[in-house]
Amino acid sequence: NEQGKISNDLVKVSKDGYYGATDQQGNIIISPRWDDLELYTYEANWPIIRVKSDGYYGFVDNEGYTVINVRYDYAKLDTRTVPITGENGEVISEAVEPAIFVVRNDDWGAIFQDEDGDPTSVDWSVDPPAEVLEDYQNNYAQ
């Protein structure tokens, strides 16, 4: 594990300046075609891997299939807390759900999982949490 994040069984590899991943036996699982690949972006409820190509971010699954198209200026898998309300509308508890916070042309949004575990369309009305915004400003904003 890296920096306390959940890891997986894949190993990041490089070939000709591009990144991919192998399994523990050295079999190529994700072809080395990405400018960057971050294996340690897993969330327990949404096991996907952030990739970068030509300056844009997206996500693939642990077999290399595209889950989120590579077209965002920034993308980060994180979680958000959602209130759960009772019949009267009062908050009775909270749930934590995975969310991918994205930026495109300085606009922020979020992608969530639907009931089948597939990504939804971007909800451009969702603002990122403070730690995601800080990560973007400190490491990716230009």
Tab-separated table of N, CA and C in Angstrom:
chain	number	residue	atom	x	y	z
A	1	ASN	N	0.836	-1.174	0.000
A	1	ASN	CA	0.000	0.000	0.000
A	1	ASN	C	0.874	1.227	0.000
A	2	GLU	N	0.345	2.293	-0.550
A	2	GLU	CA	1.088	3.541	-0.680
A	2	GLU	C	0.297	4.648	-0.005
A	3	GLN	N	0.904	5.329	0.958
A	3	GLN	CA	0.279	6.447	1.658
A	3	GLN	C	-1.072	6.058	2.263
A	4	GLY	N	-1.180	4.837	2.766
A	4	GLY	CA	-2.399	4.410	3.429
A	4	GLY	C	-3.563	4.088	2.515
A	5	LYS	N	-3.372	4.108	1.222
A	5	LYS	CA	-4.455	3.806	0.294
A	5	LYS	C	-4.552	2.295	0.097
A	6	ILE	N	-5.709	1.857	-0.297
A	6	ILE	CA	-5.915	0.438	-0.554
A	6	ILE	C	-5.167	0.065	-1.820
A	7	SER	N	-4.434	-1.027	-1.750
A	7	SER	CA	-3.671	-1.445	-2.916
A	7	SER	C	-4.397	-2.589	-3.628
A	8	ASN	N	-3.746	-3.097	-4.660
A	8	ASN	CA	-4.303	-4.241	-5.366
A	8	ASN	C	-3.166	-5.190	-5.693
A	9	ASP	N	-3.454	-6.235	-6.437
A	9	ASP	CA	-2.459	-7.250	-6.736
A	9	ASP	C	-1.646	-6.952	-7.979
A	10	LEU	N	-1.853	-5.809	-8.602
A	10	LEU	CA	-1.127	-5.464	-9.817
A	10	LEU	C	0.176	-4.743	-9.488
A	11	VAL	N	1.101	-4.796	-10.448
A	11	VAL	CA	2.399	-4.139	-10.322
A	11	VAL	C	2.547	-3.178	-11.495
A	12	LYS	N	2.853	-1.923	-11.201
A	12	LYS	CA	3.039	-0.918	-12.252
A	12	LYS	C	4.333	-1.215	-12.998
A	13	VAL	N	4.274	-1.183	-14.338
A	13	VAL	CA	5.446	-1.431	-15.172
A	13	VAL	C	5.556	-0.322	-16.213
A	14	SER	N	6.766	-0.164	-16.742
A	14	SER	CA	7.020	0.853	-17.756
A	14	SER	C	7.693	0.207	-18.952
A	15	LYS	N	7.298	0.653	-20.141
A	15	LYS	CA	7.929	0.192	-21.366
A	15	LYS	C	7.888	1.347	-22.364
A	16	ASP	N	9.051	1.717	-22.856
A	16	ASP	CA	9.170	2.788	-23.849
A	16	ASP	C	8.517	4.088	-23.380
A	17	GLY	N	8.583	4.362	-22.075
A	17	GLY	CA	8.049	5.602	-21.528
A	17	GLY	C	6.564	5.585	-21.225
A	18	TYR	N	5.914	4.455	-21.411
A	18	TYR	CA	4.496	4.333	-21.113
A	18	TYR	C	4.304	3.338	-19.974
A	19	TYR	N	3.166	3.469	-19.279
A	19	TYR	CA	2.922	2.641	-18.101
A	19	TYR	C	1.746	1.708	-18.309
A	20	GLY	N	1.849	0.574	-17.653
A	20	GLY	CA	0.805	-0.435	-17.634
A	20	GLY	C	0.930	-1.197	-16.334
A	21	ALA	N	0.398	-2.405	-16.298
A	21	ALA	CA	0.455	-3.190	-15.075
A	21	ALA	C	0.501	-4.681	-15.411
A	22	THR	N	1.181	-5.409	-14.547
A	22	THR	CA	1.237	-6.865	-14.646
A	22	THR	C	0.631	-7.464	-13.388
A	23	ASP	N	0.316	-8.749	-13.457
A	23	ASP	CA	-0.072	-9.439	-12.239
A	23	ASP	C	1.199	-9.849	-11.494
A	24	GLN	N	1.055	-10.529	-10.386
A	24	GLN	CA	2.205	-10.910	-9.564
A	24	GLN	C	3.129	-11.910	-10.270
A	25	GLN	N	2.644	-12.576	-11.308
A	25	GLN	CA	3.464	-13.521	-12.055
A	25	GLN	C	4.136	-12.868	-13.262
A	26	GLY	N	3.902	-11.579	-13.494
A	26	GLY	CA	4.529	-10.875	-14.601
A	26	GLY	C	3.729	-10.865	-15.895
A	27	ASN	N	2.517	-11.397	-15.866
A	27	ASN	CA	1.656	-11.364	-17.048
A	27	ASN	C	1.083	-9.960	-17.224
A	28	ILE	N	1.168	-9.428	-18.427
A	28	ILE	CA	0.648	-8.087	-18.676
A	28	ILE	C	-0.873	-8.112	-18.595
A	29	ILE	N	-1.406	-7.288	-17.709
A	29	ILE	CA	-2.849	-7.167	-17.517
A	29	ILE	C	-3.352	-5.877	-18.155
A	30	ILE	N	-2.608	-4.790	-17.945
A	30	ILE	CA	-2.928	-3.492	-18.547
A	30	ILE	C	-1.744	-3.121	-19.426
A	31	SER	N	-1.966	-3.058	-20.727
A	31	SER	CA	-0.883	-2.767	-21.671
A	31	SER	C	-0.243	-1.422	-21.364
A	32	PRO	N	1.082	-1.339	-21.479
A	32	PRO	CA	1.770	-0.060	-21.242
A	32	PRO	C	1.500	0.926	-22.380
A	33	ARG	N	0.440	1.713	-22.198
A	33	ARG	CA	0.068	2.704	-23.203
A	33	ARG	C	-0.303	4.042	-22.587
A	34	TRP	N	-0.143	4.150	-21.260
A	34	TRP	CA	-0.558	5.343	-20.545
A	34	TRP	C	0.657	6.197	-20.177
A	35	ASP	N	0.488	7.529	-20.228
A	35	ASP	CA	1.540	8.442	-19.784
A	35	ASP	C	1.782	8.302	-18.289
A	36	ASP	N	0.740	7.957	-17.551
A	36	ASP	CA	0.860	7.655	-16.125
A	36	ASP	C	-0.284	6.729	-15.746
A	37	LEU	N	-0.062	5.983	-14.696
A	37	LEU	CA	-1.045	5.026	-14.198
A	37	LEU	C	-0.845	4.957	-12.699
A	38	GLU	N	-1.902	5.145	-11.936
A	38	GLU	CA	-1.811	5.135	-10.479
A	38	GLU	C	-2.610	3.971	-9.921
A	39	LEU	N	-1.903	2.933	-9.549
A	39	LEU	CA	-2.564	1.747	-9.016
A	39	LEU	C	-3.217	2.007	-7.668
A	40	TYR	N	-2.728	2.980	-6.939
A	40	TYR	CA	-3.190	3.178	-5.570
A	40	TYR	C	-4.300	4.205	-5.471
A	41	THR	N	-5.212	4.213	-6.422
A	41	THR	CA	-6.367	5.100	-6.368
A	41	THR	C	-7.636	4.310	-6.084
A	42	TYR	N	-7.480	3.098	-5.641
A	42	TYR	CA	-8.636	2.254	-5.334
A	42	TYR	C	-9.434	2.803	-4.166
A	43	GLU	N	-10.729	2.729	-4.257
A	43	GLU	CA	-11.649	2.866	-3.137
A	43	GLU	C	-12.267	1.479	-2.994
A	44	ALA	N	-12.503	1.074	-1.773
A	44	ALA	CA	-12.981	-0.286	-1.525
A	44	ALA	C	-14.247	-0.623	-2.312
A	45	ASN	N	-15.131	0.347	-2.492
A	45	ASN	CA	-16.395	0.073	-3.173
A	45	ASN	C	-16.367	0.335	-4.671
A	46	TRP	N	-15.235	0.799	-5.198
A	46	TRP	CA	-15.154	1.081	-6.630
A	46	TRP	C	-13.718	0.873	-7.077
A	47	PRO	N	-13.320	-0.362	-7.321
A	47	PRO	CA	-11.910	-0.664	-7.630
A	47	PRO	C	-11.519	-0.280	-9.054
A	48	ILE	N	-11.142	0.997	-9.244
A	48	ILE	CA	-10.716	1.485	-10.544
A	48	ILE	C	-9.378	2.193	-10.408
A	49	ILE	N	-8.696	2.357	-11.515
A	49	ILE	CA	-7.318	2.857	-11.542
A	49	ILE	C	-7.272	4.128	-12.384
A	50	ARG	N	-6.677	5.188	-11.831
A	50	ARG	CA	-6.573	6.451	-12.577
A	50	ARG	C	-5.436	6.354	-13.587
A	51	VAL	N	-5.724	6.808	-14.815
A	51	VAL	CA	-4.724	6.822	-15.880
A	51	VAL	C	-4.661	8.226	-16.475
A	52	LYS	N	-3.536	8.500	-17.128
A	52	LYS	CA	-3.334	9.800	-17.774
A	52	LYS	C	-2.795	9.565	-19.176
A	53	SER	N	-3.320	10.340	-20.124
A	53	SER	CA	-2.852	10.278	-21.503
A	53	SER	C	-3.012	11.654	-22.131
A	54	ASP	N	-1.936	12.147	-22.729
A	54	ASP	CA	-1.949	13.455	-23.396
A	54	ASP	C	-2.469	14.568	-22.500
A	55	GLY	N	-2.159	14.497	-21.198
A	55	GLY	CA	-2.545	15.546	-20.263
A	55	GLY	C	-3.937	15.420	-19.684
A	56	TYR	N	-4.654	14.366	-20.039
A	56	TYR	CA	-6.018	14.173	-19.551
A	56	TYR	C	-6.105	12.913	-18.697
A	57	TYR	N	-7.092	12.910	-17.787
A	57	TYR	CA	-7.266	11.813	-16.842
A	57	TYR	C	-8.565	11.063	-17.099
A	58	GLY	N	-8.541	9.789	-16.725
A	58	GLY	CA	-9.703	8.927	-16.767
A	58	GLY	C	-9.430	7.736	-15.872
A	59	PHE	N	-10.254	6.706	-15.966
A	59	PHE	CA	-10.093	5.523	-15.119
A	59	PHE	C	-10.312	4.252	-15.927
A	60	VAL	N	-9.553	3.227	-15.573
A	60	VAL	CA	-9.727	1.891	-16.133
A	60	VAL	C	-9.986	0.927	-14.984
A	61	ASP	N	-10.504	-0.247	-15.309
A	61	ASP	CA	-10.667	-1.260	-14.276
A	61	ASP	C	-9.379	-2.072	-14.171
A	62	ASN	N	-9.362	-3.048	-13.308
A	62	ASN	CA	-8.126	-3.800	-13.083
A	62	ASN	C	-7.816	-4.811	-14.184
A	63	GLU	N	-8.567	-4.746	-15.288
A	63	GLU	CA	-8.238	-5.521	-16.480
A	63	GLU	C	-7.864	-4.601	-17.640
A	64	GLY	N	-7.875	-3.291	-17.393
A	64	GLY	CA	-7.476	-2.327	-18.402
A	64	GLY	C	-8.599	-1.759	-19.239
A	65	TYR	N	-9.840	-2.151	-18.963
A	65	TYR	CA	-10.978	-1.630	-19.722
A	65	TYR	C	-11.357	-0.238	-19.212
A	66	THR	N	-11.652	0.659	-20.130
A	66	THR	CA	-12.002	2.023	-19.765
A	66	THR	C	-13.329	2.055	-19.010
A	67	VAL	N	-13.292	2.714	-17.853
A	67	VAL	CA	-14.485	2.908	-17.032
A	67	VAL	C	-14.954	4.354	-17.152
A	68	ILE	N	-14.018	5.296	-17.076
A	68	ILE	CA	-14.283	6.724	-17.236
A	68	ILE	C	-13.373	7.203	-18.364
A	69	ASN	N	-13.941	7.744	-19.427
A	69	ASN	CA	-13.147	8.188	-20.567
A	69	ASN	C	-12.059	9.173	-20.150
A	70	VAL	N	-10.919	9.072	-20.812
A	70	VAL	CA	-9.765	9.927	-20.527
A	70	VAL	C	-9.989	11.253	-21.250
A	71	ARG	N	-10.617	12.208	-20.523
A	71	ARG	CA	-10.917	13.504	-21.132
A	71	ARG	C	-11.003	14.642	-20.128
A	72	TYR	N	-10.595	14.401	-18.903
A	72	TYR	CA	-10.716	15.411	-17.862
A	72	TYR	C	-9.354	16.025	-17.539
A	73	ASP	N	-9.371	17.338	-17.243
A	73	ASP	CA	-8.143	18.041	-16.871
A	73	ASP	C	-7.599	17.528	-15.540
A	74	TYR	N	-8.480	16.979	-14.739
A	74	TYR	CA	-8.137	16.418	-13.433
A	74	TYR	C	-9.258	15.468	-13.061
A	75	ALA	N	-8.911	14.395	-12.389
A	75	ALA	CA	-9.910	13.456	-11.885
A	75	ALA	C	-9.339	12.781	-10.652
A	76	LYS	N	-10.151	12.666	-9.621
A	76	LYS	CA	-9.694	12.022	-8.390
A	76	LYS	C	-10.837	11.221	-7.784
A	77	LEU	N	-10.544	9.975	-7.491
A	77	LEU	CA	-11.495	9.116	-6.801
A	77	LEU	C	-11.395	9.397	-5.315
A	78	ASP	N	-12.509	9.708	-4.720
A	78	ASP	CA	-12.560	10.016	-3.292
A	78	ASP	C	-13.919	9.536	-2.793
A	79	THR	N	-14.343	10.038	-1.682
A	79	THR	CA	-15.662	9.705	-1.163
A	79	THR	C	-16.391	10.992	-0.806
A	80	ARG	N	-17.688	10.865	-0.674
A	80	ARG	CA	-18.471	11.983	-0.156
A	80	ARG	C	-19.484	11.414	0.822
A	81	THR	N	-19.861	12.243	1.773
A	81	THR	CA	-20.835	11.857	2.778
A	81	THR	C	-22.207	12.363	2.351
A	82	VAL	N	-23.172	11.466	2.381
A	82	VAL	CA	-24.525	11.784	1.943
A	82	VAL	C	-25.474	11.568	3.120
A	83	PRO	N	-26.301	12.575	3.439
A	83	PRO	CA	-27.259	12.387	4.539
A	83	PRO	C	-28.366	11.410	4.149
A	84	ILE	N	-28.779	10.613	5.101
A	84	ILE	CA	-29.913	9.710	4.922
A	84	ILE	C	-31.048	10.272	5.763
A	85	THR	N	-32.168	10.545	5.118
A	85	THR	CA	-33.279	11.180	5.815
A	85	THR	C	-34.390	10.184	6.102
A	86	GLY	N	-35.126	10.473	7.167
A	86	GLY	CA	-36.271	9.655	7.545
A	86	GLY	C	-37.519	10.127	6.833
A	87	GLU	N	-38.640	9.591	7.215
A	87	GLU	CA	-39.919	9.927	6.589
A	87	GLU	C	-40.269	11.403	6.754
A	88	ASN	N	-39.859	12.001	7.856
A	88	ASN	CA	-40.172	13.413	8.128
A	88	ASN	C	-39.169	14.352	7.482
A	89	GLY	N	-38.168	13.808	6.791
A	89	GLY	CA	-37.151	14.641	6.177
A	89	GLY	C	-35.974	14.938	7.088
A	90	GLU	N	-36.036	14.434	8.327
A	90	GLU	CA	-34.921	14.662	9.250
A	90	GLU	C	-33.771	13.712	8.916
A	91	VAL	N	-32.541	14.176	9.125
A	91	VAL	CA	-31.360	13.358	8.876
A	91	VAL	C	-31.248	12.340	9.999
A	92	ILE	N	-31.261	11.057	9.631
A	92	ILE	CA	-31.179	10.007	10.649
A	92	ILE	C	-29.800	9.344	10.686
A	93	SER	N	-29.055	9.456	9.599
A	93	SER	CA	-27.681	8.948	9.572
A	93	SER	C	-27.002	9.483	8.316
A	94	GLU	N	-25.783	9.020	8.103
A	94	GLU	CA	-25.040	9.426	6.917
A	94	GLU	C	-24.444	8.192	6.256
A	95	ALA	N	-24.283	8.268	4.957
A	95	ALA	CA	-23.634	7.199	4.198
A	95	ALA	C	-22.436	7.788	3.476
A	96	VAL	N	-21.418	6.982	3.321
A	96	VAL	CA	-20.237	7.393	2.571
A	96	VAL	C	-20.246	6.628	1.260
A	97	GLU	N	-20.113	7.369	0.141
A	97	GLU	CA	-20.124	6.732	-1.163
A	97	GLU	C	-18.931	7.200	-1.982
A	98	PRO	N	-18.419	6.328	-2.852
A	98	PRO	CA	-17.315	6.754	-3.707
A	98	PRO	C	-17.803	7.763	-4.740
A	99	ALA	N	-16.912	8.687	-5.088
A	99	ALA	CA	-17.213	9.689	-6.099
A	99	ALA	C	-15.926	10.041	-6.823
A	100	ILE	N	-16.039	10.280	-8.111
A	100	ILE	CA	-14.899	10.750	-8.888
A	100	ILE	C	-15.145	12.232	-9.161
A	101	PHE	N	-14.291	13.066	-8.588
A	101	PHE	CA	-14.405	14.506	-8.790
A	101	PHE	C	-13.553	14.859	-10.001
A	102	VAL	N	-14.162	15.571	-10.948
A	102	VAL	CA	-13.502	15.884	-12.204
A	102	VAL	C	-13.523	17.385	-12.472
A	103	VAL	N	-12.528	17.824	-13.279
A	103	VAL	CA	-12.468	19.199	-13.742
A	103	VAL	C	-12.319	19.159	-15.255
A	104	ARG	N	-13.113	19.983	-15.922
A	104	ARG	CA	-12.951	20.175	-17.356
A	104	ARG	C	-13.238	21.641	-17.648
A	105	ASN	N	-12.266	22.310	-18.251
A	105	ASN	CA	-12.406	23.737	-18.570
A	105	ASN	C	-12.781	24.556	-17.338
A	106	ASP	N	-12.122	24.276	-16.212
A	106	ASP	CA	-12.324	24.972	-14.933
A	106	ASP	C	-13.686	24.717	-14.294
A	107	ASP	N	-14.477	23.804	-14.822
A	107	ASP	CA	-15.754	23.437	-14.214
A	107	ASP	C	-15.587	22.137	-13.435
A	108	TRP	N	-16.112	22.108	-12.201
A	108	TRP	CA	-16.050	20.928	-11.346
A	108	TRP	C	-17.342	20.135	-11.433
A	109	GLY	N	-17.213	18.829	-11.298
A	109	GLY	CA	-18.370	17.959	-11.230
A	109	GLY	C	-17.984	16.654	-10.560
A	110	ALA	N	-18.931	15.741	-10.490
A	110	ALA	CA	-18.668	14.443	-9.864
A	110	ALA	C	-19.392	13.349	-10.634
A	111	ILE	N	-18.773	12.189	-10.638
A	111	ILE	CA	-19.330	10.987	-11.247
A	111	ILE	C	-19.547	9.992	-10.114
A	112	PHE	N	-20.706	9.378	-10.096
A	112	PHE	CA	-21.045	8.419	-9.038
A	112	PHE	C	-21.311	7.053	-9.652
A	113	GLN	N	-21.497	6.066	-8.797
A	113	GLN	CA	-21.877	4.733	-9.250
A	113	GLN	C	-23.395	4.617	-9.264
A	114	ASP	N	-23.915	3.985	-10.304
A	114	ASP	CA	-25.348	3.697	-10.291
A	114	ASP	C	-25.580	2.379	-9.547
A	115	GLU	N	-26.810	1.908	-9.552
A	115	GLU	CA	-27.165	0.688	-8.803
A	115	GLU	C	-26.396	-0.543	-9.278
A	116	ASP	N	-25.960	-0.536	-10.557
A	116	ASP	CA	-25.239	-1.680	-11.116
A	116	ASP	C	-23.723	-1.551	-10.958
A	117	GLY	N	-23.258	-0.454	-10.331
A	117	GLY	CA	-21.825	-0.244	-10.168
A	117	GLY	C	-21.174	0.456	-11.340
A	118	ASP	N	-21.984	0.915	-12.296
A	118	ASP	CA	-21.469	1.624	-13.465
A	118	ASP	C	-21.428	3.124	-13.177
A	119	PRO	N	-20.555	3.857	-13.879
A	119	PRO	CA	-20.493	5.301	-13.650
A	119	PRO	C	-21.708	6.025	-14.224
A	120	THR	N	-22.118	7.074	-13.513
A	120	THR	CA	-23.192	7.933	-13.995
A	120	THR	C	-22.590	9.006	-14.899
A	121	SER	N	-23.427	9.818	-15.506
A	121	SER	CA	-22.953	11.005	-16.208
A	121	SER	C	-22.418	11.988	-15.165
A	122	VAL	N	-21.623	12.932	-15.610
A	122	VAL	CA	-21.086	13.922	-14.683
A	122	VAL	C	-22.212	14.803	-14.158
A	123	ASP	N	-22.243	14.956	-12.851
A	123	ASP	CA	-23.158	15.908	-12.213
A	123	ASP	C	-22.350	17.175	-11.983
A	124	TRP	N	-22.538	18.167	-12.856
A	124	TRP	CA	-21.737	19.392	-12.810
A	124	TRP	C	-22.165	20.318	-11.688
A	125	SER	N	-23.161	19.951	-10.902
A	125	SER	CA	-23.591	20.796	-9.784
A	125	SER	C	-22.903	20.426	-8.474
A	126	VAL	N	-22.074	19.391	-8.473
A	126	VAL	CA	-21.428	18.923	-7.252
A	126	VAL	C	-20.052	19.561	-7.118
A	127	ASP	N	-19.821	20.189	-5.978
A	127	ASP	CA	-18.509	20.774	-5.683
A	127	ASP	C	-17.624	19.741	-5.001
A	128	PRO	N	-16.307	19.839	-5.209
A	128	PRO	CA	-15.401	18.888	-4.579
A	128	PRO	C	-15.218	19.188	-3.095
A	129	PRO	N	-14.875	18.168	-2.300
A	129	PRO	CA	-14.539	18.434	-0.901
A	129	PRO	C	-13.216	19.190	-0.822
A	130	ALA	N	-12.965	19.794	0.308
A	130	ALA	CA	-11.785	20.648	0.501
A	130	ALA	C	-10.483	19.921	0.185
A	131	GLU	N	-10.350	18.662	0.589
A	131	GLU	CA	-9.085	17.947	0.366
A	131	GLU	C	-8.835	17.658	-1.118
A	132	VAL	N	-9.890	17.450	-1.893
A	132	VAL	CA	-9.738	17.239	-3.335
A	132	VAL	C	-9.344	18.551	-4.002
A	133	LEU	N	-9.992	19.623	-3.623
A	133	LEU	CA	-9.658	20.938	-4.165
A	133	LEU	C	-8.216	21.313	-3.836
A	134	GLU	N	-7.794	21.013	-2.616
A	134	GLU	CA	-6.410	21.292	-2.208
A	134	GLU	C	-5.416	20.458	-3.011
A	135	ASP	N	-5.721	19.185	-3.229
A	135	ASP	CA	-4.851	18.325	-4.039
A	135	ASP	C	-4.717	18.890	-5.445
A	136	TYR	N	-5.822	19.312	-6.012
A	136	TYR	CA	-5.797	19.882	-7.357
A	136	TYR	C	-4.958	21.159	-7.394
A	137	GLN	N	-5.205	22.057	-6.470
A	137	GLN	CA	-4.493	23.335	-6.454
A	137	GLN	C	-2.990	23.162	-6.203
A	138	ASN	N	-2.644	22.205	-5.338
A	138	ASN	CA	-1.223	22.008	-4.986
A	138	ASN	C	-0.448	21.191	-6.006
A	139	ASN	N	-1.131	20.330	-6.745
A	139	ASN	CA	-0.408	19.386	-7.600
A	139	ASN	C	-0.731	19.431	-9.087
A	140	TYR	N	-1.871	20.020	-9.462
A	140	TYR	CA	-2.296	19.900	-10.849
A	140	TYR	C	-2.674	21.215	-11.518
A	141	ALA	N	-3.133	22.197	-10.736
A	141	ALA	CA	-3.560	23.470	-11.343
A	141	ALA	C	-2.382	24.172	-11.974
A	142	GLN	N	-2.643	24.826	-13.086
A	142	GLN	CA	-1.562	25.511	-13.781
A	142	GLN	C	-1.760	26.990	-13.811
